[in-house]
Amino acid sequence: METSILSGLEASKALYSSLESRISHLKDHGIIPGLAAVLVGNNPASEIYVKNKTKKFESLGLKTDVFRLEETVSEDELLSLISKLNTDSEFHGILVQLPLPKHIDSEKVLNAIIPTKDVDGFHPENAGLLSIGKPRFVPCTPKGIMFILKHFNIDLNGKHVVVIGRSNIVGRPISILASLKDLGNATVTLCHSGTKDLKYFSKQADVLVAALGSPEFVDSSYIKEGACLVDVGINRIEVEGNSKIVGDVNQDSVTGIASSLTPVPKGVGPMTIAMLVENTVLSAELLLN
Ligand code: NAD
């Protein structure tokens, strides 16, 4: 079987072109969608993530500022910055790059972001809206996965979607999105580290979402022939002294057995950034309603 590649890069380009008219409509009303990115400390991976995100905003002519705080910043100082950004009309979205230093309560910080600027979709109000089937700001990675599947005409209706991983950022929200009547209408199984006999479930999947954070974990023995595989993982490994990024799927092992596969890189990753832009545009549009 030929395994087709579901390019997130291609899907993200389609999303950006659909955003052009929405952005110019906002600009006609004097609104430039703006993102405030808060970066605490000097974590090199976080630096790269924030740079990639803000670069995209700049290239689209949108506003973005990075608020850098020292690793030793107190929780109160960080909360006070969030409180200022909540009322700053130049920013429609606030992103706090995770992870935060250990002395800071991440949940408290994320919950301090006003839900109408919570473009990462992590606030309990937005998580609650999603879980009752009225999504507002949906976390960018699962939202991006739904977009890729739609872009490549992979219909979830009546299919069995198996998700590996139950994080609030990826696994749980994608399991809800896929199950919602108007979005996926799929039958969903959510697997996690407590799942006994993972293969029993993963081999039933028409669409398997691997979001467990374990390099090349899912090989051909985990899937059925013709399955669509969504590889969410971003794992850095060393190969013969060189550092390399791989997903949670062993792509060589499943090629020829899966019907389609999101690559790593250039799969889910680019869609995550694209959806951050989309959520920020959506937040700016709330001002027009
Ligand atoms: P996480 O560590 O918060 O959650 C991992 C989940 O996988 C947990 O719920 C755990 O129960 C489950 N799990 C772990 N090992 C398992 C096993 N052997 N069997 C079954 N379940 C198992 O991770 P996360 O934040 O959800 O991220 C998952 C992966 O996705 C990571 O590689 C991360 O880097 C990547 N990621 C990619 C993007 C992107 O834009 N492409 C965005 C976010 C996360």
Coordinates of N, CA and C in Angstrom, one line a residue, residues 11 158 181 224:
A11 N -0.9 22.2 4.4 CA -2.2 22.5 5.1 C -2.1 23.9 5.7
G158 N -18.0 8.4 12.0 CA -18.2 7.0 12.1 C -16.9 6.1 12.2
K181 N -20.1 15.9 17.5 CA -21.0 15.6 16.4 C -20.7 16.4 15.1
K224 N -3.2 -1.2 12.2 CA -3.8 -2.1 11.2 C -3.5 -1.6 9.8

